[in-house]
C-alpha angles and dihedrals in degrees: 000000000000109000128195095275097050090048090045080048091059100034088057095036084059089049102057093038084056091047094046098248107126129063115229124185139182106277116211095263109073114254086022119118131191137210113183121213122191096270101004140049134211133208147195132196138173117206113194116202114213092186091078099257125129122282125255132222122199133196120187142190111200118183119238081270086062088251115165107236110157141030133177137165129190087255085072098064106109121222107270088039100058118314121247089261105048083040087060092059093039092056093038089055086046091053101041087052088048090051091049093051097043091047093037094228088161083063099045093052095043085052093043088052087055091060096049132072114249113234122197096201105115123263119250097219 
């Protein structure tokens, strides 16, 4: 069960991930993301299921050994905290900020609209 200081954990790490201030990088599994603290590390995976199941979010506190202490999911949200669906999306927006920062998507894009010439027709969309 997910108690009041894992769900403050993911509410600031959103934060910060939102404000820039963490450093997450591609950790070694596909879809999984890593922040490192000075004695702790955090991680964040997707697991999408293609049986037609339902997909999975992890979130993961590893000791400075790389032990695995801690391991929660949005399934484990209990009803009065949030509940398992709007968990789901919390964690889904946590892991897609930590995959832009890690891939450094702002900067690709920023790189891709110098190339090209600016237009200042509207867009259609």
């Amino acid at each position: 069960m997910i108690g009041s200081k894992h769900i403050e954990l993911l509410r600031r790490l959103a934060k910060s991930t939102k404000e820039g201030k963490l450093s997450w990088q591609e950790d070694t599994s596909k879809d999984s993301f890593i922040v490192a603290f000075s004695r702790y590390s955090v991680s964040i995976a997707y697991y999408a299921d293609l049986a037609g199941s339902e997909d999975e979010i992890t979130v993961k506190i590893f000791n400075s050994e790389g032990e695995l202490i801690e391991s929660v999911s949005h399934t484990d949200f209990a009803q009065g905290t949030l509940s398992i669906g709007s968990s789901f999306f919390f964690l889904r927006e946590l892991y897609h900020d930590a995959r832009r920062k890690a891939v450094g998507i702002d900067g690709a894009l920023d790189s891709i609209l110098e190339e090209l010439p600016s237009d200042d027709d509207e867009v259609p969309f």
